[in-house]
């Protein structure tokens, strides 16, 4: 699967430690969860429990139930 083109400040930003942090928009553009416990994971993955939070997809965006 080819990687999508990425743009700074849209798909990622650099945190205070200098690491690249991918945005929710980038993850949705990529189209799948990598199970790395990403900070802005729109798929609801919890690395500590290795599970997904129940969610539903609507208009190409994911909405989480609280």
PDB file of C-alpha atoms in Angstrom:
ATOM      1  CA  UNK A   1       0.000   0.000   0.000  1.00  0.00           C
ATOM      2  CA  UNK A   2       1.588   3.334  -1.029  1.00  0.00           C
ATOM      3  CA  UNK A   3       2.039   5.953   1.655  1.00  0.00           C
ATOM      4  CA  UNK A   4       0.041   9.178   1.204  1.00  0.00           C
ATOM      5  CA  UNK A   5       1.849  12.462   0.606  1.00  0.00           C
ATOM      6  CA  UNK A   6       2.266  14.263   3.904  1.00  0.00           C
ATOM      7  CA  UNK A   7       2.325  17.981   4.685  1.00  0.00           C
ATOM      8  CA  UNK A   8       3.711  19.637   7.796  1.00  0.00           C
ATOM      9  CA  UNK A   9       1.097  21.323  10.045  1.00  0.00           C
ATOM     10  CA  UNK A  10      -1.671  19.426   8.252  1.00  0.00           C
ATOM     11  CA  UNK A  11      -0.656  15.790   8.539  1.00  0.00           C
ATOM     12  CA  UNK A  12       1.982  16.119  11.250  1.00  0.00           C
ATOM     13  CA  UNK A  13       3.732  18.533  13.583  1.00  0.00           C
ATOM     14  CA  UNK A  14       6.843  18.430  15.740  1.00  0.00           C
ATOM     15  CA  UNK A  15       6.382  18.191  19.496  1.00  0.00           C
ATOM     16  CA  UNK A  16       8.553  19.899  22.109  1.00  0.00           C
ATOM     17  CA  UNK A  17      11.010  16.997  22.091  1.00  0.00           C
ATOM     18  CA  UNK A  18      11.424  17.252  18.302  1.00  0.00           C
ATOM     19  CA  UNK A  19       9.460  14.125  17.406  1.00  0.00           C
ATOM     20  CA  UNK A  20       7.088  14.072  14.423  1.00  0.00           C
ATOM     21  CA  UNK A  21       3.486  13.564  15.620  1.00  0.00           C
ATOM     22  CA  UNK A  22       0.899  12.518  13.055  1.00  0.00           C
ATOM     23  CA  UNK A  23      -2.540  14.161  13.157  1.00  0.00           C
ATOM     24  CA  UNK A  24      -5.937  12.483  13.085  1.00  0.00           C
ATOM     25  CA  UNK A  25      -6.308  13.714   9.505  1.00  0.00           C
ATOM     26  CA  UNK A  26      -3.163  11.856   8.476  1.00  0.00           C
ATOM     27  CA  UNK A  27      -4.310   8.623  10.124  1.00  0.00           C
ATOM     28  CA  UNK A  28      -7.654   8.811   8.327  1.00  0.00           C
ATOM     29  CA  UNK A  29      -5.853   9.542   5.044  1.00  0.00           C
ATOM     30  CA  UNK A  30      -3.610   6.504   5.611  1.00  0.00           C
ATOM     31  CA  UNK A  31      -6.715   4.396   6.122  1.00  0.00           C
ATOM     32  CA  UNK A  32      -5.763   1.909   8.829  1.00  0.00           C
ATOM     33  CA  UNK A  33      -4.527   1.609  12.403  1.00  0.00           C
ATOM     34  CA  UNK A  34      -0.870   0.665  12.911  1.00  0.00           C
ATOM     35  CA  UNK A  35      -1.456  -0.304  16.582  1.00  0.00           C
ATOM     36  CA  UNK A  36       1.447   1.841  17.775  1.00  0.00           C
ATOM     37  CA  UNK A  37      -0.650   3.787  20.293  1.00  0.00           C
ATOM     38  CA  UNK A  38      -0.490   7.047  18.320  1.00  0.00           C
ATOM     39  CA  UNK A  39      -1.488  10.199  20.199  1.00  0.00           C
ATOM     40  CA  UNK A  40      -4.161  11.218  17.646  1.00  0.00           C
ATOM     41  CA  UNK A  41      -5.400   7.743  16.665  1.00  0.00           C
ATOM     42  CA  UNK A  42      -8.932   8.096  15.258  1.00  0.00           C
ATOM     43  CA  UNK A  43      -9.506   4.348  15.354  1.00  0.00           C
ATOM     44  CA  UNK A  44      -9.742   4.139  19.134  1.00  0.00           C
ATOM     45  CA  UNK A  45      -6.821   1.810  19.685  1.00  0.00           C
ATOM     46  CA  UNK A  46      -5.616   1.450  23.276  1.00  0.00           C
ATOM     47  CA  UNK A  47      -2.056   0.099  23.366  1.00  0.00           C
ATOM     48  CA  UNK A  48      -2.234  -0.739  27.080  1.00  0.00           C
ATOM     49  CA  UNK A  49      -5.145  -3.155  26.603  1.00  0.00           C
ATOM     50  CA  UNK A  50      -4.530  -4.002  22.911  1.00  0.00           C
ATOM     51  CA  UNK A  51      -8.196  -3.264  22.177  1.00  0.00           C
ATOM     52  CA  UNK A  52     -10.275  -0.807  20.187  1.00  0.00           C
ATOM     53  CA  UNK A  53     -12.814   1.535  21.762  1.00  0.00           C
ATOM     54  CA  UNK A  54     -16.216   0.995  20.192  1.00  0.00           C
ATOM     55  CA  UNK A  55     -16.840   3.605  17.554  1.00  0.00           C
ATOM     56  CA  UNK A  56     -18.932   4.281  14.482  1.00  0.00           C
ATOM     57  CA  UNK A  57     -17.979   5.817  11.168  1.00  0.00           C
ATOM     58  CA  UNK A  58     -20.134   8.622   9.764  1.00  0.00           C
ATOM     59  CA  UNK A  59     -19.307  10.766   6.726  1.00  0.00           C
ATOM     60  CA  UNK A  60     -15.738   9.376   6.598  1.00  0.00           C
ATOM     61  CA  UNK A  61     -15.050  10.501  10.168  1.00  0.00           C
ATOM     62  CA  UNK A  62     -15.061   8.418  13.295  1.00  0.00           C
ATOM     63  CA  UNK A  63     -17.242   9.469  16.231  1.00  0.00           C
ATOM     64  CA  UNK A  64     -16.551   7.954  19.622  1.00  0.00           C
ATOM     65  CA  UNK A  65     -19.225   6.969  22.099  1.00  0.00           C
ATOM     66  CA  UNK A  66     -18.502   8.176  25.622  1.00  0.00           C
TER      67      UNK A  66
END
